[in-house]
XYZ file of C-alpha atoms in Angstrom:
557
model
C 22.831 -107.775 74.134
C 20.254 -107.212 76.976
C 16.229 -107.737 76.552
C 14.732 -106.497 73.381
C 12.986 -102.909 74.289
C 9.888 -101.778 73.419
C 9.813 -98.521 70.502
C 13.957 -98.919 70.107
C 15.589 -99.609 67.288
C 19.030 -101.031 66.714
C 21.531 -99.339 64.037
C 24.845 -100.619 63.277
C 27.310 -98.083 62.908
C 30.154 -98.932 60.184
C 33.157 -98.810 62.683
C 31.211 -100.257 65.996
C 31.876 -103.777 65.318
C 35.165 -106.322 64.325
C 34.811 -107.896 61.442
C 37.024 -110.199 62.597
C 34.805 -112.049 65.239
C 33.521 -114.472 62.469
C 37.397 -115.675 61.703
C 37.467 -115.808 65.430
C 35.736 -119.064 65.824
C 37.834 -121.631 65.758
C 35.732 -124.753 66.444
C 35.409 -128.167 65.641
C 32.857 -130.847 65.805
C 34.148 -133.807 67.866
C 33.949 -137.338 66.709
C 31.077 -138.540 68.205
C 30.292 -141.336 66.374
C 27.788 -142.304 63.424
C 24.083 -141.125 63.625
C 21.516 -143.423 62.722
C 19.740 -141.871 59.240
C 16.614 -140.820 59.274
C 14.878 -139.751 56.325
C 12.903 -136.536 56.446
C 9.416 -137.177 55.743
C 7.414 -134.943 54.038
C 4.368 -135.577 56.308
C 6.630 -134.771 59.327
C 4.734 -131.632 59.744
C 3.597 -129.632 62.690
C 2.292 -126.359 63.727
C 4.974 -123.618 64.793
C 4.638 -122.490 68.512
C 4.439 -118.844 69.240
C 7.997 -118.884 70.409
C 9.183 -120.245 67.348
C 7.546 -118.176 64.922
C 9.051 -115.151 66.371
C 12.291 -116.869 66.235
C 11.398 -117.668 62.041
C 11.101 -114.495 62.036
C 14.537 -113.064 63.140
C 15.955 -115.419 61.088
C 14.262 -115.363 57.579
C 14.579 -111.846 57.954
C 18.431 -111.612 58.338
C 18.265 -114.329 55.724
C 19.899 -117.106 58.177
C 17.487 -119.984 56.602
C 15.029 -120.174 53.658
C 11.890 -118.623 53.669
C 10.030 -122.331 53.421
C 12.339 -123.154 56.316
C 9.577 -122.901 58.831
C 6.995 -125.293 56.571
C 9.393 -128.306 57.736
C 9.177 -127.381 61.659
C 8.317 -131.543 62.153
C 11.304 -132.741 59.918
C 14.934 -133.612 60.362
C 17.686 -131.034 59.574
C 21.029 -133.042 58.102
C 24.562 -132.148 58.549
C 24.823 -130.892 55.111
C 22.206 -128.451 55.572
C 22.965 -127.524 58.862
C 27.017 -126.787 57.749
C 25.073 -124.129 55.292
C 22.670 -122.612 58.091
C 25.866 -122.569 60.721
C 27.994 -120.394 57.794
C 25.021 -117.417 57.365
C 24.608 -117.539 61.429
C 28.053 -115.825 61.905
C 27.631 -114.008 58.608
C 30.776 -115.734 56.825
C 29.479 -115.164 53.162
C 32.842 -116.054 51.501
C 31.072 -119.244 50.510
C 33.319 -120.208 47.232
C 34.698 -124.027 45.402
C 37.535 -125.062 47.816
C 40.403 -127.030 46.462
C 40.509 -130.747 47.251
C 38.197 -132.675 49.244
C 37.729 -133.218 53.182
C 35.894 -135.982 52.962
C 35.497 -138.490 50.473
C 31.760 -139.212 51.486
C 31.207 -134.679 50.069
C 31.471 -134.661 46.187
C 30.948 -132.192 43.763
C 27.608 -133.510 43.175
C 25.906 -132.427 46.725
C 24.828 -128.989 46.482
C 25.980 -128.288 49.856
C 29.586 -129.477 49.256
C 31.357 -125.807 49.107
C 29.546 -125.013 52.693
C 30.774 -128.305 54.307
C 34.232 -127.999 52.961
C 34.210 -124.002 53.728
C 33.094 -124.440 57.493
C 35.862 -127.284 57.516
C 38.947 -125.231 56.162
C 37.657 -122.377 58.976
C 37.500 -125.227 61.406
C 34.325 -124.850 62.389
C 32.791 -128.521 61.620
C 34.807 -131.613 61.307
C 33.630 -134.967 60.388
C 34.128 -138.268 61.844
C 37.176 -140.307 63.080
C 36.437 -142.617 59.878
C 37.246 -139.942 57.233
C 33.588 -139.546 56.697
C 31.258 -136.053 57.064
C 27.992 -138.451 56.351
C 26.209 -135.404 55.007
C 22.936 -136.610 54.943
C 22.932 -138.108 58.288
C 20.015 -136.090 60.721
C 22.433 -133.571 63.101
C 21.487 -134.522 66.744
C 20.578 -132.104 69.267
C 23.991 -132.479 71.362
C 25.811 -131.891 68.104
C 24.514 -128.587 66.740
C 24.602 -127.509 70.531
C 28.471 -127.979 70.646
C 28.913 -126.414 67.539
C 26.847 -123.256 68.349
C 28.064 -123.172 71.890
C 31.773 -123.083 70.367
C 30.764 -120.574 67.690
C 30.091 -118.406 70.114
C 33.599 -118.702 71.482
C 32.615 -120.387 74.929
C 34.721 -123.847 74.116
C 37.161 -122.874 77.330
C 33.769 -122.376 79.673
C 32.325 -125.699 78.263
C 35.779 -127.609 78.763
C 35.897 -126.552 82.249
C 32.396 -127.803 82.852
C 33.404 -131.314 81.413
C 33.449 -131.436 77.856
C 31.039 -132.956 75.458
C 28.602 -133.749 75.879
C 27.296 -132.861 79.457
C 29.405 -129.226 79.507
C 28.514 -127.827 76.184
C 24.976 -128.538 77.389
C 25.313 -127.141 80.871
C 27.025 -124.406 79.326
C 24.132 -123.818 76.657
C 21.409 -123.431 79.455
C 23.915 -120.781 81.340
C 23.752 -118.802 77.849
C 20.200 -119.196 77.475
C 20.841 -120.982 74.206
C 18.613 -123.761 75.062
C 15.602 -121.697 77.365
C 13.072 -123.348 74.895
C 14.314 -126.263 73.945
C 12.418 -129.306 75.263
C 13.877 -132.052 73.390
C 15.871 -135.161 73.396
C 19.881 -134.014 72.900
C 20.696 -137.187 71.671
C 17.859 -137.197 69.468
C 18.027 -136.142 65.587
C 17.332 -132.053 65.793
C 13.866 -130.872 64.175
C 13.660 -127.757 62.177
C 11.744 -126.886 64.559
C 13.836 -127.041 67.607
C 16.454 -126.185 65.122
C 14.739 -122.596 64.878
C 14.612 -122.443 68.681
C 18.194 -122.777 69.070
C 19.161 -120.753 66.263
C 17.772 -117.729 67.449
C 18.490 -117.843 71.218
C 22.532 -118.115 69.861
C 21.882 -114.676 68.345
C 21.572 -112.709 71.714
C 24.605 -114.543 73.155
C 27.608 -111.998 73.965
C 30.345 -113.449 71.974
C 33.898 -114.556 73.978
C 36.846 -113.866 71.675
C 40.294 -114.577 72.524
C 42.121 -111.791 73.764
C 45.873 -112.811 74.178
C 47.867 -116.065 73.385
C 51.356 -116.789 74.460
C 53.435 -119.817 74.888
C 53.827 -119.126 78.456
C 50.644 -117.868 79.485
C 48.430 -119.892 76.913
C 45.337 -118.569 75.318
C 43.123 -115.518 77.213
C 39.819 -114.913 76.605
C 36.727 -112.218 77.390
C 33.611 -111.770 76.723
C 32.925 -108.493 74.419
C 29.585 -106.980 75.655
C 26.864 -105.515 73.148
C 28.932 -107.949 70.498
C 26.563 -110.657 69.137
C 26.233 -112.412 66.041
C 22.879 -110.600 66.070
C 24.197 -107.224 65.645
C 27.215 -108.668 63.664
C 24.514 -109.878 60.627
C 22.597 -106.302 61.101
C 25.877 -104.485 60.315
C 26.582 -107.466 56.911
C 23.514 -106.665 55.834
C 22.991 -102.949 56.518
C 20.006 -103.491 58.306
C 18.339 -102.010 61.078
C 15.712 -103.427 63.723
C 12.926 -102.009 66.082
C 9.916 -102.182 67.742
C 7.264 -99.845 67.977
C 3.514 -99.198 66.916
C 2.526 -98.232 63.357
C 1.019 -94.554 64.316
C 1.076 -93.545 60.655
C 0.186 -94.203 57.220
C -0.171 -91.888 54.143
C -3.342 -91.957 54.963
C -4.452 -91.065 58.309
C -1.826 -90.969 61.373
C -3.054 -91.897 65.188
C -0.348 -88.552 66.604
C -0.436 -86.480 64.179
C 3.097 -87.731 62.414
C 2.434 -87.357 58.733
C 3.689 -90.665 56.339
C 4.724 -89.750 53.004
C 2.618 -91.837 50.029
C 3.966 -95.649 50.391
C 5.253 -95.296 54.027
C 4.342 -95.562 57.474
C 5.866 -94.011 60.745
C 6.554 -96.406 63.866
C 7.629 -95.326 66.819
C 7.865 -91.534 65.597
C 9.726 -92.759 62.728
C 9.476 -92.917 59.312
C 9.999 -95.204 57.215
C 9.103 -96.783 53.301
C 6.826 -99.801 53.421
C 8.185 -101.407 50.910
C 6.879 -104.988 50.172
C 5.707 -105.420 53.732
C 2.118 -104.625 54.669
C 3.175 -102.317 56.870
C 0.356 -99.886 55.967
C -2.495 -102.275 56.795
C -0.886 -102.436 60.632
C -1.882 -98.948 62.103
C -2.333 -99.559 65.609
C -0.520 -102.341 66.131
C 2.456 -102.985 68.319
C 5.295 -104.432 65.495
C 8.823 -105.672 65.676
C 10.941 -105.194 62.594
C 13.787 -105.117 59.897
C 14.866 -102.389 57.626
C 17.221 -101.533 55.206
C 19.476 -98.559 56.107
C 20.104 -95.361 54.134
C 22.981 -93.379 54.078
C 20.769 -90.560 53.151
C 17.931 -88.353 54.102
C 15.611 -90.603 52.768
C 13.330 -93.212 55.247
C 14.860 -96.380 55.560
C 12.541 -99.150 53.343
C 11.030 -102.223 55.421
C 12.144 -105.301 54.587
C 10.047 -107.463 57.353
C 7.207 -106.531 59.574
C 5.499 -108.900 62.097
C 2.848 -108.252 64.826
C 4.717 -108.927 68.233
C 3.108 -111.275 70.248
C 1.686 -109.656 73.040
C -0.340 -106.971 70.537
C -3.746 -108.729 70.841
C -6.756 -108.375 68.737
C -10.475 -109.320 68.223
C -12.334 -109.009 65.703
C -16.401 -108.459 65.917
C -19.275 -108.728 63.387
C -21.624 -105.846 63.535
C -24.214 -107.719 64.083
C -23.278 -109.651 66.842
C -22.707 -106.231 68.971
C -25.021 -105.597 72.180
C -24.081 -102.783 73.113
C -21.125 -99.930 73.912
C -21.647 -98.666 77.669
C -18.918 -97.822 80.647
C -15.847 -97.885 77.967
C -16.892 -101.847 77.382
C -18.018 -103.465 74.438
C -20.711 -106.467 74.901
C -20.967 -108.518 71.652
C -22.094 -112.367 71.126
C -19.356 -114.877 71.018
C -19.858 -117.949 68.413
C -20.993 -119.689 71.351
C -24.064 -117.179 71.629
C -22.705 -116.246 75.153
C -22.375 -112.482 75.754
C -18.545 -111.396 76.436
C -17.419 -108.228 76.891
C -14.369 -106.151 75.693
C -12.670 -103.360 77.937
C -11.583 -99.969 75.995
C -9.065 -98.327 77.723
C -8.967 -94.651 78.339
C -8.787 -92.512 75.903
C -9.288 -94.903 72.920
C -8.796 -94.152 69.369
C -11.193 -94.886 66.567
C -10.090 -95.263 63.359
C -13.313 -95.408 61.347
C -12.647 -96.806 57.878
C -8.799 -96.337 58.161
C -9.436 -92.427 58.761
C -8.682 -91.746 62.659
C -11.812 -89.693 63.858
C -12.019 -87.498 67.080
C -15.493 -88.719 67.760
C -16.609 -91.223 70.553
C -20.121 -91.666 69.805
C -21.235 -95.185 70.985
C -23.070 -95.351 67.622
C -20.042 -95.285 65.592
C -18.340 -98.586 67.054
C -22.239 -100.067 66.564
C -22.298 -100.050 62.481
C -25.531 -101.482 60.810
C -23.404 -103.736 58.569
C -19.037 -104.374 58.825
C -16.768 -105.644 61.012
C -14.522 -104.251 64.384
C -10.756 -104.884 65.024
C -9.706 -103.790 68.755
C -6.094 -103.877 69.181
C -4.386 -104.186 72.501
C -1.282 -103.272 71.883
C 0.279 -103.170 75.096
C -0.893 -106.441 76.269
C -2.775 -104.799 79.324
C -6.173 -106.355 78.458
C -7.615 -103.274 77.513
C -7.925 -102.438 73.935
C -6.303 -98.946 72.784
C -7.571 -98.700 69.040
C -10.679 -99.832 66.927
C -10.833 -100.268 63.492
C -14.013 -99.617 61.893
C -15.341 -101.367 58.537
C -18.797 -100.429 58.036
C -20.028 -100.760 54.915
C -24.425 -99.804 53.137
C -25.741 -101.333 50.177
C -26.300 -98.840 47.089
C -27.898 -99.124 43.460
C -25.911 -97.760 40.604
C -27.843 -95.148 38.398
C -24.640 -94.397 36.309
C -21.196 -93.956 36.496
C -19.137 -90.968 34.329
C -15.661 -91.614 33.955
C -14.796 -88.119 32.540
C -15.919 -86.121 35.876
C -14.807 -89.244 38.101
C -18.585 -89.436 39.827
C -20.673 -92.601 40.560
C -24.359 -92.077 40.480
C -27.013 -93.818 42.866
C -30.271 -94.950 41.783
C -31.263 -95.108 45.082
C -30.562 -93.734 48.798
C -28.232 -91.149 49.777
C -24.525 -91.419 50.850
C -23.841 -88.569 53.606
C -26.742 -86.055 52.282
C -25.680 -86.839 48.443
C -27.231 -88.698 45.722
C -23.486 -89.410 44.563
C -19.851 -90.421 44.541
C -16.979 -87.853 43.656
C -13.768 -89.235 43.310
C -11.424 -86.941 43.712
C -8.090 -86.921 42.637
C -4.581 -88.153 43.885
C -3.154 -86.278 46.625
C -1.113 -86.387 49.541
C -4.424 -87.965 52.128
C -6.866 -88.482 49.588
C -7.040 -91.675 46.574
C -9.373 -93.903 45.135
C -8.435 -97.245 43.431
C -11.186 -99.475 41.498
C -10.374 -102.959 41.935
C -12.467 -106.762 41.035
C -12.602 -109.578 43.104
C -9.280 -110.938 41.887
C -7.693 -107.315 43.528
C -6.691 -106.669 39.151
C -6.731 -102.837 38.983
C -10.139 -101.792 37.082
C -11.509 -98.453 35.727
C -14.625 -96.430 36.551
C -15.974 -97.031 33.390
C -16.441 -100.970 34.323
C -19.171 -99.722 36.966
C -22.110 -100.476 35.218
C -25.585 -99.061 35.449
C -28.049 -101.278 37.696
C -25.181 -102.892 39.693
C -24.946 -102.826 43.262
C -22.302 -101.662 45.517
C -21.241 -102.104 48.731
C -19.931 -98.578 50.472
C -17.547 -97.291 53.380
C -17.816 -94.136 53.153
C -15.950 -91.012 54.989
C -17.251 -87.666 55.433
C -14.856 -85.875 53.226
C -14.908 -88.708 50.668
C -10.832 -88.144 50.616
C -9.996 -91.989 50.131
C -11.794 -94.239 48.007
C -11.567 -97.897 47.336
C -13.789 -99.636 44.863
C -13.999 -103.398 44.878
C -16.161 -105.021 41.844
C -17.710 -108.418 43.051
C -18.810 -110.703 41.075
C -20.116 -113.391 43.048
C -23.710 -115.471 42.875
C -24.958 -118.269 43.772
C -27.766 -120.369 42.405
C -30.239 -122.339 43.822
C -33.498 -122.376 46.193
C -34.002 -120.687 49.672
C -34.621 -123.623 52.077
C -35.047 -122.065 55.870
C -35.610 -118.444 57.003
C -35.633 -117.748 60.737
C -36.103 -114.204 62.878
C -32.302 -113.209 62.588
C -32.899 -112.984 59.016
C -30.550 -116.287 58.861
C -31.381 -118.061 55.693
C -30.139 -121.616 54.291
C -29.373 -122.264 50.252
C -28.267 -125.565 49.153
C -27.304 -126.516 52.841
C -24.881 -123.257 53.685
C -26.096 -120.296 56.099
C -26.187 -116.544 54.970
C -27.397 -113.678 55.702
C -30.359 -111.665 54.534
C -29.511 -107.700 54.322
C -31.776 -105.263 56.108
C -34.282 -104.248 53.867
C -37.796 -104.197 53.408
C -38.249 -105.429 49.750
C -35.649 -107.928 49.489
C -37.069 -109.560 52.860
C -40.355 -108.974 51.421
C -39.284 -110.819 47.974
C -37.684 -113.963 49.405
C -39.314 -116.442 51.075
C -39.041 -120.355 51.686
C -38.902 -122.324 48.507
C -37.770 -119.153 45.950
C -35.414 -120.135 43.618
C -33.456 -117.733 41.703
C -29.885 -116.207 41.502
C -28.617 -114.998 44.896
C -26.121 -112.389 44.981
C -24.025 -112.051 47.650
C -21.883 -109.092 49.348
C -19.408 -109.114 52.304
C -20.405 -111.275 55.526
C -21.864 -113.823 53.507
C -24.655 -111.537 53.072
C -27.477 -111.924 50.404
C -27.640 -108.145 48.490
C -29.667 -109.080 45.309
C -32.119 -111.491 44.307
C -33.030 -112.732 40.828
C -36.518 -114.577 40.348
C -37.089 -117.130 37.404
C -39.436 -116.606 34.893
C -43.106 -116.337 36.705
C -46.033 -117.566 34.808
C -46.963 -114.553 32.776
C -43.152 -114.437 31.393
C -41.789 -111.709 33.247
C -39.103 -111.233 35.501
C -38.800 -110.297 39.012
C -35.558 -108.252 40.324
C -35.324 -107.441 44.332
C -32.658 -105.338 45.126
C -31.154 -103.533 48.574
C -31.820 -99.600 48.457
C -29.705 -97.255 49.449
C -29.082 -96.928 53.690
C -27.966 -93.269 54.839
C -24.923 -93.167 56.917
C -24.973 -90.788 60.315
C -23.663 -87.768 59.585
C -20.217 -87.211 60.214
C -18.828 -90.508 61.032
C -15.132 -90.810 59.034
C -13.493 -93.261 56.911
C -12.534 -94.497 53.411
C -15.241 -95.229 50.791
C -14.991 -98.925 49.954
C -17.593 -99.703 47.167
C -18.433 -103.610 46.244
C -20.110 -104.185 43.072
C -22.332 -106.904 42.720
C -23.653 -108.118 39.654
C -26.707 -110.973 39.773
C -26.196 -112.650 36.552
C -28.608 -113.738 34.440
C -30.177 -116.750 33.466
């Protein structure tokens, strides 16, 4: 198999590939002599590369290694473990108790005895010239190389090249098996490295022997397009592709409609599943899928952002300005950057795609920016637009579905209508733990934080609950404030600026951004009680998105 291509997608048919290929590989490990042990360490831990976490990837999501398999990137893999990863590489699942034992070092005891035993009987690992398998011995880096260089039916081309170890390695780097591996051969193999290797053996055009005669000996070829790649697809009835997420159920960036619970990539459709597929519109994904024999979408089973989809995210308050198709913004450096749009840019303004380019919209009073280059050309295609205002409940009426505001207005209107669940329009209430809550556990007097479409179609409600106490110890211009040594943010608003000041003490509550909503005085000397709170901000008329409320609730002393 060639280059992965951008927006394909690979699907097995039935009858396209041998089954046989797996009982093809007849291959041994050579007696190489003992490894030194080394214990794996559970501090042996480092941070995956980009090239290996794609590779993770691929594999967890053919189920090749564990899903923790990745967490131990620093730590050694053993033969035992490795004769278990080797047996779901070429998708032999026949994993059962063998009769009799190979090696009188693998009892019943070691739970990885029925793989060692299995890949002996096929003849795919053998142990050493003592008798022994030493199963918990670290695998070296020229060993699994042999193994996965004969697994893949090239024994005859690394024979020719002079045997192990020097021509199973030369004949590695002329399958690309090793392109990213850096390492030590002789060396005991990281998981890391491990992964590396692992993946690269997937892409490898298997050689299978054609023709063997006792006269002409044994034949060989390679079989084009016949990997153990697309070999574990078809075992698993899985299919792969890349594309970008153009649709969800609720907004689509080509006009390709996504049925409730699924997105379309690529132009096509598909169930989300347990992925969070529907949270990547925009972006440029690879991924895995289960295939259907019917007319229904096939369901994701693994979604990932490919690498060269970049993105940068922006705080609305550390935007210049838009101008020219670039976006100028403070870095955390306080330096001015700026970001390039690229023509023709799509806005998605609170996960609703609008058809307006106003410079205003991408320059929210309050929220956050995502611009996602998804073509790796250094110009970003699509922005995603959180903006959020601050709002006082009045009352909320569970009956008729509508929130009340006490103050301000929310596009022209004094109120929140929540309409009902169709096909492009929802609301869900949820609390700070994301536990599904009811409109009735809005209560009067609370504040909420909004995003807010013009049609109102999709709602989310979020109910936060979180305060802090303590005493306001530094205000500057930027309406940067400190409490108890940690930096927020004051939100825009007359009274509440008006209300705090250096040395108040109180109950702060806080909203999104680290951003102080709410203030709660103590008692004041004539025993009252003093309550600041953030009115209501209009939004410009007809900017789109989902309504996204945030309750706040101050406490009380």
């Amino acid at each position: 198999m060639g280059e992965r291509e951008e927006d394909t997608m690979y699907r097995i048919m039935k009858q396209g590939i041998s089954l046989l290929v797996a009982m093809a590989f007849m291959v041994s490990l050579m007696t190489v002599g003992g490894a030194e042990k080394t214990e794996n360490s559970a501090e042996a831990k480092q941070v995956l590369s980009t090239a290996q976490e794609e590779a993770l990837f691929r594999l967890e999501a053919l189920n090749i290694v564990e899903p923790a398999f990745g967490e131990r990137a620093g730590q050694m893999v053993s033969r035992a473990e490795f004769a278990k990863i080797l047996l779901h590489l070429i998708s032999y699942e026949s994993v059962g108790d063998v009769a009799g034992r190979a090696f009188a070092d693998v009892g019943d005891d070691n739970m990885y005895h029925q793989y060692i035993e299995t890949a002996n009987r096929l003849g795919l690992l053998k142990g050493f010239s003592d008798g022994l398998y030493r199963p918990n011995d670290p695998i070296t880096g020229e060993q699994a190389v042999k193994v996965l260089v004969e697994a893949l039916g090239y024994q005859p081309m690394a024979e020719q090249s002079g045997g192990y170890p020097t021509g199973h390695i030369l004949t590695a780097a002329k399958l690309n098996i090793t392109k990213n591996f850096k390492a030590d051969y002789k060396q005991p193999l990281t998981v890391g490295n491990l992964i590396l290797l692992l993946d690269s053996s997937l892409d490898v055009d298997l050689m299978i022997e054609v023709f063997s005669s006792r006269y002409s000996g044994m034949q060989f070829k390679v079989e084009d397009d016949n990997t153990l790649f697309l070999l574990r697809l078809h075992v698993l009835d899985l299919v792969y592709g890349r594309g970008i997420v153009n649709a969800n159920a609720q907004t689509s960036l080509t006009g390709d409609a996504a049925r409730k619970g699924g997105v379309v990539i690529g132009g096509r459709a598909y169930f989300a599943g347990a992925t969070n597929a529907e949270r990547m519109l925009g972006y440029a994904v690879e991924y895995f899928a289960t295939e259907q024999e019917s007319a229904e979408p096939d369901t994701l089973t693994a979604v990932r952002k490919q690498t060269k989809c970049e993105a940068k995210k922006i705080r609305a308050e550390d935007i210049v300005e838009v101008k020219n198709g670039d976006i100028t913004y403070y870095t955390q450096e306080e330096n001015e950057d700026r970001l390039p749009l690229s023509d023709g840019y799509q806005v998605v303004y609170n996960k609703k795609v609008t058809q307006l380019h106003d410079p205003d919209m991408l320059m929210p009073e309050s929220g956050v920016l995502e611009l996602i280059d998804n073509n790796g050309d250094g110009e970003y295609e699509v922005v995603l637009v959180s903006a959020w205002s601050v709002f006082e409940v009045k009352s909320a009426d569970e009956n008729r579905g509508m929130i009340y505001l006490k103050e301000g207005r929310l596009n022209g209107k004094g109120y929140l209508e929540l309409k009902s669940n169709r096909q492009g329009s929802y609301w869900n209430i949820y609390n700070q733990d994301g536990e599904q809550q009811k409109i009735s556990d809005i209560q009067p007097g609370e504040m909420i934080e909004v995003c807010a479409s013009y049609d109102n179609e999709a709602v989310d409600i979020y109910l936060i609950l979180n305060t802090i106490e303590g005493t306001l110890e530094q205000i500057d211009n930027d309406r940067k404030v400190t409490i108890g040594g940690l930096e927020y943010t004051l939100w825009d608003n007359a009274e509440l600026l008006e209300e705090i000041k250096p040395g108040t003490s109180g109950i702060f509550t806080v909203g999104s951004e680290r951003q102080i909503v709410k203030f709660v005085q103590g008692e004041t000397a004539d025993g009252t009680e003093k309550y600041a709170f953030v009115q209501g901000i209009d939004m410009k008329p007809g900017i789109s998105g989902d309504i996204q409320l945030r309750l706040v609730d101050g406490g009380s002393f």
